[in-house]
PDB file of C-alpha atoms in Angstrom:
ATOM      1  CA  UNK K   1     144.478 129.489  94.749  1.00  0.00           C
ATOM      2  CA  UNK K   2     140.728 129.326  93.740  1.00  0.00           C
ATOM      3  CA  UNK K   3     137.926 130.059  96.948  1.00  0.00           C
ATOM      4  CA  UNK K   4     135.176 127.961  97.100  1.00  0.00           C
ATOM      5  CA  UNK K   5     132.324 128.516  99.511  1.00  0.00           C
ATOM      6  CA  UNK K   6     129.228 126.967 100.557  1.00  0.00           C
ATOM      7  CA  UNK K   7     126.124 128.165 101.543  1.00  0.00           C
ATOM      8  CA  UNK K   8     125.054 126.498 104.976  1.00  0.00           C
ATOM      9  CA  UNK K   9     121.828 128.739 105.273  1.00  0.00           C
ATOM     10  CA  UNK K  10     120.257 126.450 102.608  1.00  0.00           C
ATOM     11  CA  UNK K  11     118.493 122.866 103.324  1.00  0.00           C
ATOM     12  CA  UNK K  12     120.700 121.496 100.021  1.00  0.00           C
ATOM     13  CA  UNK K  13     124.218 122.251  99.844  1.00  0.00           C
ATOM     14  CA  UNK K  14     123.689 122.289  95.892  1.00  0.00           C
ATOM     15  CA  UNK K  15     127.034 120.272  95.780  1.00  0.00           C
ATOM     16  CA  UNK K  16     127.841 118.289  92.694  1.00  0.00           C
ATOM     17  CA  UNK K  17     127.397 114.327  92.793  1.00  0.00           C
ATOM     18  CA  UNK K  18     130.969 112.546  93.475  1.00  0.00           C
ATOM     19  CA  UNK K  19     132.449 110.920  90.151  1.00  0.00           C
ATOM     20  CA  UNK K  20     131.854 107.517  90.760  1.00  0.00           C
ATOM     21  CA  UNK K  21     127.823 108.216  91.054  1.00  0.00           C
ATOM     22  CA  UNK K  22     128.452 110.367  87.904  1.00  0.00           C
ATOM     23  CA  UNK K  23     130.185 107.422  86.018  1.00  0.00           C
ATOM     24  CA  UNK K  24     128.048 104.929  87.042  1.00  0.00           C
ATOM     25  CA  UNK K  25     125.275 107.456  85.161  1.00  0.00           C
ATOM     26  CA  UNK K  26     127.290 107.848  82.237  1.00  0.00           C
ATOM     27  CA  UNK K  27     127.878 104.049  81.669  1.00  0.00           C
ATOM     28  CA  UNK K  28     124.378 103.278  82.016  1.00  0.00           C
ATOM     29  CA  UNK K  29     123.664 106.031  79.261  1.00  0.00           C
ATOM     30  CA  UNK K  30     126.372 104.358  77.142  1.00  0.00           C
ATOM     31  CA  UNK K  31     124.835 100.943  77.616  1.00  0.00           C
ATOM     32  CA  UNK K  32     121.293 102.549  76.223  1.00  0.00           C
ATOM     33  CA  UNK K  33     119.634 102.678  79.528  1.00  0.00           C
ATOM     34  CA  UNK K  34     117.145 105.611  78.670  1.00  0.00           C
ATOM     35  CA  UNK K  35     113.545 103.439  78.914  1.00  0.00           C
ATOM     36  CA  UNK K  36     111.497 103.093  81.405  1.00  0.00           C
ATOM     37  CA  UNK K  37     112.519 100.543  84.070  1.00  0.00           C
ATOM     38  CA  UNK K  38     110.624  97.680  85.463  1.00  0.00           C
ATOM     39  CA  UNK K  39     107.735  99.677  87.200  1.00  0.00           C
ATOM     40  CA  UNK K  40     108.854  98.948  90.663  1.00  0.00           C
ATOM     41  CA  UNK K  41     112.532  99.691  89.769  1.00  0.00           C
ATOM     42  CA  UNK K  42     115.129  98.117  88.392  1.00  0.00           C
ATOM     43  CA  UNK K  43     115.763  94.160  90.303  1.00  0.00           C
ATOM     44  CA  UNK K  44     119.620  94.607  91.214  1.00  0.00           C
ATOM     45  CA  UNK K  45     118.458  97.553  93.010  1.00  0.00           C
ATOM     46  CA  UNK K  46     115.346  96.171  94.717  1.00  0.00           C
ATOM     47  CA  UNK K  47     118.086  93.059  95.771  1.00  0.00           C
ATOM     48  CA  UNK K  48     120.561  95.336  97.418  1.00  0.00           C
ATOM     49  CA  UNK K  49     117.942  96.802  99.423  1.00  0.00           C
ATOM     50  CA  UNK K  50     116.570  93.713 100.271  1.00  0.00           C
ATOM     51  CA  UNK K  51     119.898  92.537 101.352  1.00  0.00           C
ATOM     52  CA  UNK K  52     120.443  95.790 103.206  1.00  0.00           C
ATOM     53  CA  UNK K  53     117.196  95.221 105.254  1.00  0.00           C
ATOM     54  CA  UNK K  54     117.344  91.692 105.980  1.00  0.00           C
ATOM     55  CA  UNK K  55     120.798  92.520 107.762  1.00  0.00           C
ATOM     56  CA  UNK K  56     119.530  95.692 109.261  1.00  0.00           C
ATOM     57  CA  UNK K  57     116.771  94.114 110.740  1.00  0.00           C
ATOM     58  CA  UNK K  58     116.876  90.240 110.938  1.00  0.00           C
ATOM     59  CA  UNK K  59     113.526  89.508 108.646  1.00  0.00           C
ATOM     60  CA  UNK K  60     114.458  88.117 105.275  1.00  0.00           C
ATOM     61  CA  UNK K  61     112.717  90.477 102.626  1.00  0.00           C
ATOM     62  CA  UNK K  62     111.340  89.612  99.029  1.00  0.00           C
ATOM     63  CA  UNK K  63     112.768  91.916  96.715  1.00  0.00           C
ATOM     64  CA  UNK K  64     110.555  91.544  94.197  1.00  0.00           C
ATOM     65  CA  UNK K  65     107.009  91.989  96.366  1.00  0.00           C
ATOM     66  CA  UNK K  66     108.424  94.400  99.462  1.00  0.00           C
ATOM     67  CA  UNK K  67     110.661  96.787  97.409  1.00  0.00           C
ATOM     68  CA  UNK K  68     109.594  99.462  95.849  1.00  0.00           C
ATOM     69  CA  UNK K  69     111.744 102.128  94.209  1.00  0.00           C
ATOM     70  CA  UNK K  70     110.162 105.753  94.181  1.00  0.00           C
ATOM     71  CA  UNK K  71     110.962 108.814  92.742  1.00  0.00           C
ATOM     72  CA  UNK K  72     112.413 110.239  95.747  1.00  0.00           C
ATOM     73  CA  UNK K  73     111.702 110.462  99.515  1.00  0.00           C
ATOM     74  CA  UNK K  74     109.221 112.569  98.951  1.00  0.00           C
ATOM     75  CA  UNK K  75     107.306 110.606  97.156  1.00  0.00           C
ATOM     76  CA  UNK K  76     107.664 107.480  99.060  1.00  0.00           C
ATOM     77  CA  UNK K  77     106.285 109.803 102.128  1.00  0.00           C
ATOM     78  CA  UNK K  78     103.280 110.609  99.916  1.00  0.00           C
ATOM     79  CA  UNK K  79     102.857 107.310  98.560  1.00  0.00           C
ATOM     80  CA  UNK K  80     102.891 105.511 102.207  1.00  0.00           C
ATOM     81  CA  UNK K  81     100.834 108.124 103.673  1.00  0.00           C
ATOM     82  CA  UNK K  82      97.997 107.684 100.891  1.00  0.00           C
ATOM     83  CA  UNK K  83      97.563 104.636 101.446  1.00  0.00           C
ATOM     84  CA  UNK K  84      97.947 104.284 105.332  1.00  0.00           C
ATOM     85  CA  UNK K  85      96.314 107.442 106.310  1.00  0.00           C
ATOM     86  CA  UNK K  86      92.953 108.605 105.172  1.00  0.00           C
ATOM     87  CA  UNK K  87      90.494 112.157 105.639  1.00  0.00           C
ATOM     88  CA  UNK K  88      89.530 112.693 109.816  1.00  0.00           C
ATOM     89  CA  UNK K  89      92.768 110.829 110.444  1.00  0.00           C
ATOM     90  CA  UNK K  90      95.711 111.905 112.651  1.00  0.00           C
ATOM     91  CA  UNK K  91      99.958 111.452 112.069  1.00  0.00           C
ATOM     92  CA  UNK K  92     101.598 111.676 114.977  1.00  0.00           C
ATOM     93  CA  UNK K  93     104.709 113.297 113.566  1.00  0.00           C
ATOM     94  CA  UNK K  94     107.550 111.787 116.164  1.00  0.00           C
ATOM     95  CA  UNK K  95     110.419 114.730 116.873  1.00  0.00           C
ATOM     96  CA  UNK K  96     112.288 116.977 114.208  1.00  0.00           C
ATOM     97  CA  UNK K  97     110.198 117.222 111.164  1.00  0.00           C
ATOM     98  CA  UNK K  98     110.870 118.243 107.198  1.00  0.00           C
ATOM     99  CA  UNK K  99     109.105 121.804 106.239  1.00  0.00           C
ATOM    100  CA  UNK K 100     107.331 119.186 103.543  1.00  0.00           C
ATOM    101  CA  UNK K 101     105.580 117.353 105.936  1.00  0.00           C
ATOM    102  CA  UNK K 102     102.812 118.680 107.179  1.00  0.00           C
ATOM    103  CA  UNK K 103     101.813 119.336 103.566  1.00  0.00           C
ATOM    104  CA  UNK K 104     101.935 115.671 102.702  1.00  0.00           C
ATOM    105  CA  UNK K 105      99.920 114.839 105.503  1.00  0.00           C
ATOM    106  CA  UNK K 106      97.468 117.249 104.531  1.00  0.00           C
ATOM    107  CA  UNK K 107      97.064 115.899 101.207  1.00  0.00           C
ATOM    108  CA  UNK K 108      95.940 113.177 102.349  1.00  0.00           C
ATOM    109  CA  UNK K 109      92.193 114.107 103.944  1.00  0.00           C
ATOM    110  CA  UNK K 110      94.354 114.007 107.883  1.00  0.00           C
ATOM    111  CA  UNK K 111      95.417 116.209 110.333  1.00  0.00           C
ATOM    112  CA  UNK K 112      99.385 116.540 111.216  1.00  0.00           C
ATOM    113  CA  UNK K 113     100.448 116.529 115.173  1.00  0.00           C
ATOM    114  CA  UNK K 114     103.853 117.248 116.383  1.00  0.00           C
ATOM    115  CA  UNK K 115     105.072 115.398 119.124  1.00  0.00           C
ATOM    116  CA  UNK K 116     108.807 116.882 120.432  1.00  0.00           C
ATOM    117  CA  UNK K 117     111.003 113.619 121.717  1.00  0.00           C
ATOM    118  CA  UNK K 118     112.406 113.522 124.857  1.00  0.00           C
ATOM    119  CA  UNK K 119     115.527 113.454 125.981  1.00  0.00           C
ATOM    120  CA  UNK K 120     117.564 112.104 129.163  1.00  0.00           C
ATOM    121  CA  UNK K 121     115.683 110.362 131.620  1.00  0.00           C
ATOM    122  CA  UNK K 122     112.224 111.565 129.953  1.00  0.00           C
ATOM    123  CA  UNK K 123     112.158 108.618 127.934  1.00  0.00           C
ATOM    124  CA  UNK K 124     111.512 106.270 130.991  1.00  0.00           C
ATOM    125  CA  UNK K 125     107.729 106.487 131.232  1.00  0.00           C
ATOM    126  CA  UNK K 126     104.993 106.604 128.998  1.00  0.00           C
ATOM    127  CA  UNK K 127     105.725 109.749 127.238  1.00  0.00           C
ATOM    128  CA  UNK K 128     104.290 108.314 123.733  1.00  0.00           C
ATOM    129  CA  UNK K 129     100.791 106.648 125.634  1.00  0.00           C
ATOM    130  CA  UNK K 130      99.213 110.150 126.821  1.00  0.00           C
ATOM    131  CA  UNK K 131      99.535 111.760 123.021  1.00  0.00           C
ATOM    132  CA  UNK K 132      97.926 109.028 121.469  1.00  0.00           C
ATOM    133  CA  UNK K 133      94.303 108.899 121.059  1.00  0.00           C
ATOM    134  CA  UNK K 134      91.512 107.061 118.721  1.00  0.00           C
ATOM    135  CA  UNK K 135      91.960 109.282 115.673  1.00  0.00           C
ATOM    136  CA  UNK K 136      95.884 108.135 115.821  1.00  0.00           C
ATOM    137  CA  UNK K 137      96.552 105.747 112.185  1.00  0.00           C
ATOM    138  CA  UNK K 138     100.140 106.500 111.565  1.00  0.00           C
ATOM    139  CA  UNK K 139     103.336 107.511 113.598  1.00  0.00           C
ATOM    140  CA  UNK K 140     105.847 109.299 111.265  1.00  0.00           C
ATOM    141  CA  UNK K 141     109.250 108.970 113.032  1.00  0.00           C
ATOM    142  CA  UNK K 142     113.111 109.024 111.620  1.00  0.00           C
ATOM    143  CA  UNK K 143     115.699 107.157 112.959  1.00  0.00           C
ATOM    144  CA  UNK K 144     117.934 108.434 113.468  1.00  0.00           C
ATOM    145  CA  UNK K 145     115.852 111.735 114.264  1.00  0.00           C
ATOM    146  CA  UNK K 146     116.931 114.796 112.023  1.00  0.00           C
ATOM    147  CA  UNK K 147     119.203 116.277 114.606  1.00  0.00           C
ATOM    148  CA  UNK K 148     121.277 112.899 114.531  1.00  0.00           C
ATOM    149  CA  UNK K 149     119.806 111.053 118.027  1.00  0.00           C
ATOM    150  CA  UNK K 150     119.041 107.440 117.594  1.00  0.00           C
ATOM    151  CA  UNK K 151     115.694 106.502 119.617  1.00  0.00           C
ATOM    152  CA  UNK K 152     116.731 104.328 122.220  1.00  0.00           C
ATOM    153  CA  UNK K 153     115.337 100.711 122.389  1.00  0.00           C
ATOM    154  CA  UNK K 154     112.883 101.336 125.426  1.00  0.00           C
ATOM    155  CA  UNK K 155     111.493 104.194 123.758  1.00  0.00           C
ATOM    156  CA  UNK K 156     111.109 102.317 120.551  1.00  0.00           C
ATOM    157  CA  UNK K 157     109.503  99.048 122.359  1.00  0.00           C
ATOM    158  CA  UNK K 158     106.981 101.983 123.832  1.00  0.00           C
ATOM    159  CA  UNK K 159     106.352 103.216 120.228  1.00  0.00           C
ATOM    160  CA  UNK K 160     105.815  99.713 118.900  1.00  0.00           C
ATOM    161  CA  UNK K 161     103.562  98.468 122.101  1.00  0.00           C
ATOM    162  CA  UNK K 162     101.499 101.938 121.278  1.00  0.00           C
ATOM    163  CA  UNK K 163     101.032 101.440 117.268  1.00  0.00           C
ATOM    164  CA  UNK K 164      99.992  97.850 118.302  1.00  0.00           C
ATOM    165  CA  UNK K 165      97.467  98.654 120.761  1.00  0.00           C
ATOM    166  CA  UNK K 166      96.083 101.724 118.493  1.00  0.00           C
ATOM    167  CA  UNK K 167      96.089  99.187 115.152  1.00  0.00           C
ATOM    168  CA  UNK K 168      98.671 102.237 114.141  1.00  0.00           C
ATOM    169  CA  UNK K 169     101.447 102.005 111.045  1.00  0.00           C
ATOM    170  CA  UNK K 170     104.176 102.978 111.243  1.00  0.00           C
ATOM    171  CA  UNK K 171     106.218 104.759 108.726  1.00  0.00           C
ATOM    172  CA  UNK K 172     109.932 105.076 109.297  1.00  0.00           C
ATOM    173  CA  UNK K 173     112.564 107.222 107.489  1.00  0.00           C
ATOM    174  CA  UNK K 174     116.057 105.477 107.243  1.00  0.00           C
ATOM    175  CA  UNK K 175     117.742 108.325 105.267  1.00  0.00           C
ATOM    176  CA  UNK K 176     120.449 109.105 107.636  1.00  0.00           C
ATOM    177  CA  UNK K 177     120.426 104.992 108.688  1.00  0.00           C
ATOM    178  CA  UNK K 178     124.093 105.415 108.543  1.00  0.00           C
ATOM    179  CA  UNK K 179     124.404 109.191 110.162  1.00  0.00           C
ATOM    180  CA  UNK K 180     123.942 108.955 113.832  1.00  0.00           C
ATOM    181  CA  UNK K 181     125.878 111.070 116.275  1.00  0.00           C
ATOM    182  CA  UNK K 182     129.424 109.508 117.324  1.00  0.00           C
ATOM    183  CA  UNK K 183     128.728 106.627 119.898  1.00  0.00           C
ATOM    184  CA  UNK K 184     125.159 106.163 119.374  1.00  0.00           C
ATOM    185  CA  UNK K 185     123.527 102.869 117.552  1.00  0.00           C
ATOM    186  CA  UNK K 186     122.804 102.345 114.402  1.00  0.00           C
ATOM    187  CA  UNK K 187     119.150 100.277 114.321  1.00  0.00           C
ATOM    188  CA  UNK K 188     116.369 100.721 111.847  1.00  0.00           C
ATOM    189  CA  UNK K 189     112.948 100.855 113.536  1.00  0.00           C
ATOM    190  CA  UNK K 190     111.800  97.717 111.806  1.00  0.00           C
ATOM    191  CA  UNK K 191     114.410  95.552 114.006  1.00  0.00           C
ATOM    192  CA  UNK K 192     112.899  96.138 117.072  1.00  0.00           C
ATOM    193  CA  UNK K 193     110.636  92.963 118.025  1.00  0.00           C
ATOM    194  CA  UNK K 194     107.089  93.466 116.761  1.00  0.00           C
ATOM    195  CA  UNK K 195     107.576  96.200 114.338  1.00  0.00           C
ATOM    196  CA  UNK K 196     108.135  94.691 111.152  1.00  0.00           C
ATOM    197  CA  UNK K 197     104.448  93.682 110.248  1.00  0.00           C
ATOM    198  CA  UNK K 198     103.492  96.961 110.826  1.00  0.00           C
ATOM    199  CA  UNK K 199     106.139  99.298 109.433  1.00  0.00           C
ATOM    200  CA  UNK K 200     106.942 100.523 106.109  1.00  0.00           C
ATOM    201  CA  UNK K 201     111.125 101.769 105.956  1.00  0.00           C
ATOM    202  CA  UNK K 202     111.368 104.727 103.209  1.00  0.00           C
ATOM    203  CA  UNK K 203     114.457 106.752 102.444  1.00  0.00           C
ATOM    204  CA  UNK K 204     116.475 107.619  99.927  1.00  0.00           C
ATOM    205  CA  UNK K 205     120.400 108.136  98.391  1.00  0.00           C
ATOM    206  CA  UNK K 206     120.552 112.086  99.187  1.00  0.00           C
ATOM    207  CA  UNK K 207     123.171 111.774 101.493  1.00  0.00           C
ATOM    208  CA  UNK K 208     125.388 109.478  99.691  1.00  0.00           C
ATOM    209  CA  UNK K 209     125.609 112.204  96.898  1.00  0.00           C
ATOM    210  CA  UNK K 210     122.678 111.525  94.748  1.00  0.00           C
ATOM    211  CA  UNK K 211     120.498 114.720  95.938  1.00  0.00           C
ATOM    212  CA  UNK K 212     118.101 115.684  92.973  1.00  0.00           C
ATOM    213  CA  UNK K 213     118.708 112.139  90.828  1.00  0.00           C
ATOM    214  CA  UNK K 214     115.116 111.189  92.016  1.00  0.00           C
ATOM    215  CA  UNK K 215     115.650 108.065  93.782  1.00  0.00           C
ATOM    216  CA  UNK K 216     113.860 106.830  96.287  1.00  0.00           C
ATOM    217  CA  UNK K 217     112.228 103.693  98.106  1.00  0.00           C
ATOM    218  CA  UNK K 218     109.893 101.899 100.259  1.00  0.00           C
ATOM    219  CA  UNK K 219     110.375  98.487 102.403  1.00  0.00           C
ATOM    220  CA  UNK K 220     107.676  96.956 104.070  1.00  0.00           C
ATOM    221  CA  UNK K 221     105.235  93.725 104.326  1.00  0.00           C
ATOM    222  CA  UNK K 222     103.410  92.541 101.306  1.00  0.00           C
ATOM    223  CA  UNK K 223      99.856  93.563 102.755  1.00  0.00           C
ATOM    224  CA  UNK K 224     101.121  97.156 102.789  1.00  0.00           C
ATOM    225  CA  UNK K 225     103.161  97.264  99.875  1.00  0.00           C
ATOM    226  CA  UNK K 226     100.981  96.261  97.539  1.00  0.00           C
ATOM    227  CA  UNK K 227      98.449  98.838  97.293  1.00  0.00           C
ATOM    228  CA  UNK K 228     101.363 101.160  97.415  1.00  0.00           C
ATOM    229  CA  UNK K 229     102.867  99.709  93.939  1.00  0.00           C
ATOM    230  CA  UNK K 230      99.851 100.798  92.113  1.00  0.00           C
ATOM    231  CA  UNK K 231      99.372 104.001  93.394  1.00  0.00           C
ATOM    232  CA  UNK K 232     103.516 104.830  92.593  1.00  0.00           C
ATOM    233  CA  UNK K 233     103.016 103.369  89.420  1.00  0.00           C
ATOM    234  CA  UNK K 234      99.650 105.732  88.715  1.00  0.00           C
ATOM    235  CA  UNK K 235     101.682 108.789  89.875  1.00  0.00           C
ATOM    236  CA  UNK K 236     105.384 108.663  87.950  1.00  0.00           C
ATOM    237  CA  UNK K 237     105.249 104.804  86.683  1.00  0.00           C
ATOM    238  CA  UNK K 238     109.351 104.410  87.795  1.00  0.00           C
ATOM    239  CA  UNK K 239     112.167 106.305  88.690  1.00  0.00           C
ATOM    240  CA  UNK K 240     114.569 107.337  86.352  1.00  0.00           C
ATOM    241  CA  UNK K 241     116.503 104.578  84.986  1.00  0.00           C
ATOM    242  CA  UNK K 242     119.885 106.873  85.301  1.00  0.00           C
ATOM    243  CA  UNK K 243     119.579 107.599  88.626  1.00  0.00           C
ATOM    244  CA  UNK K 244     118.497 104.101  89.862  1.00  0.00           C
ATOM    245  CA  UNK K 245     122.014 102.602  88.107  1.00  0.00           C
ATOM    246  CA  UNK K 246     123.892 105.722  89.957  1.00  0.00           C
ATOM    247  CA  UNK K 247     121.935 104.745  93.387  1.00  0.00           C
ATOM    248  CA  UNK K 248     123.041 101.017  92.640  1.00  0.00           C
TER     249      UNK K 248
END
């Protein structure tokens, strides 16, 4: 019998992509998929996701003006932040946070702050409210939060009645949409009422197996979207046209 191991000290697991990501790849090589894409990323793609948000959150979305695909979720975290956030400006960076983050926010001229979430019966009260001040223009938040919790819906009406009254955005990671904690609910921040105008949804296919393919994307309304197509398309122009038919 052959050992395997593998190395749990590491952020990636370094694990190789399942076969039917790989073959998906392979066919899309065959077919003579090696151009560039449509700059936004290829439509079937862009539809899914579409479809995907519409029944995550109840808002029917335009695939071909509020998609975006990105070369990563790193990028789509850079992109989104670019254009939301701007020098003298503060991200309120909502519970467990990537070690990239605070670097992204820097890049962009504003200052990162940290905000732990509660838990128990802390989130009755306005426990958002007192860290928010005039300098506030973004709330970075994941749902579900890195360590698996879902935000519960009181504490997400709080965070949407706070980026209102602050004229905030709101940029939400779905990643791990699908990886809560046994028991808890699956809801994308955009679904709760009010938060769609302001929010842009990025993640990416990491977790389905597709870690290091470069594949990315970011949801939101038209007004915010827009600016954020030409500034992707001015960094990378698309995503890889492999890893897009392997994410589809």
């Amino acid at each position: 019998m052959i050992a395997s191991s593998v190395d749990l000290s590491q952020e990636r697991l370094e694990l190789s992509s399942p076969p039917h990501l790989r073959r998906a790849a392979a066919d899309a090589l065959d077919r003579g998929e090696t151009h560039y894409t449509t700059r936004p990323g290829i439509m079937p793609l862009r539809e899914q996701l579409a479809g995907r948000y519409q029944a995550a959150v109840g808002e029917a979305m335009d695939a071909a003006g509020q998609v975006l695909i990105t070369c990563g979720l790193e990028e789509a975290l850079f992109v989104a932040l670019q254009t939301l956030a701007a020098a003298g400006d503060e991200v309120l960076v909502l519970g467990p946070s990537r070690a990239d983050d605070e670097a992204v926010v820097r890049a962009t001229g504003a200052s990162p702050r940290h905000l732990a979430l509660p838990s128990g019966r802390e989130w009755e009260g306005q426990w958002l409210a007192a860290a928010m001040n005039e300098r506030t223009r973004v709330l970075l938040l994941r749902q579900p939060s890195l360590d698996g919790r879902s935000i519960p819906s009181p504490a997400l009406a709080e965070i949407v009645a706070e980026a209102q009254r602050a004229d905030a955005a709101v940029i939400s990671d779905e990643a791990l949409a699908d990886f809560t904690r046994p028991g808890q609910e699956r809801s994308w921040f955009a679904a709760s009422p009010g938060a769609a105008a302001r929010t842009v949804t990025i993640g990416d296919f990491s977790a389905w197996g597709l870690e290091g393919w470069r594949v990315g994307f970011l949801l939101g309304p038209r007004p915010l979207l827009g600016p954020m197509t030409n500034l992707k398309q001015a960094l990378s122009i698309c995503s890889p046209a492999l890893g897009q038919y392997a994410a589809l």
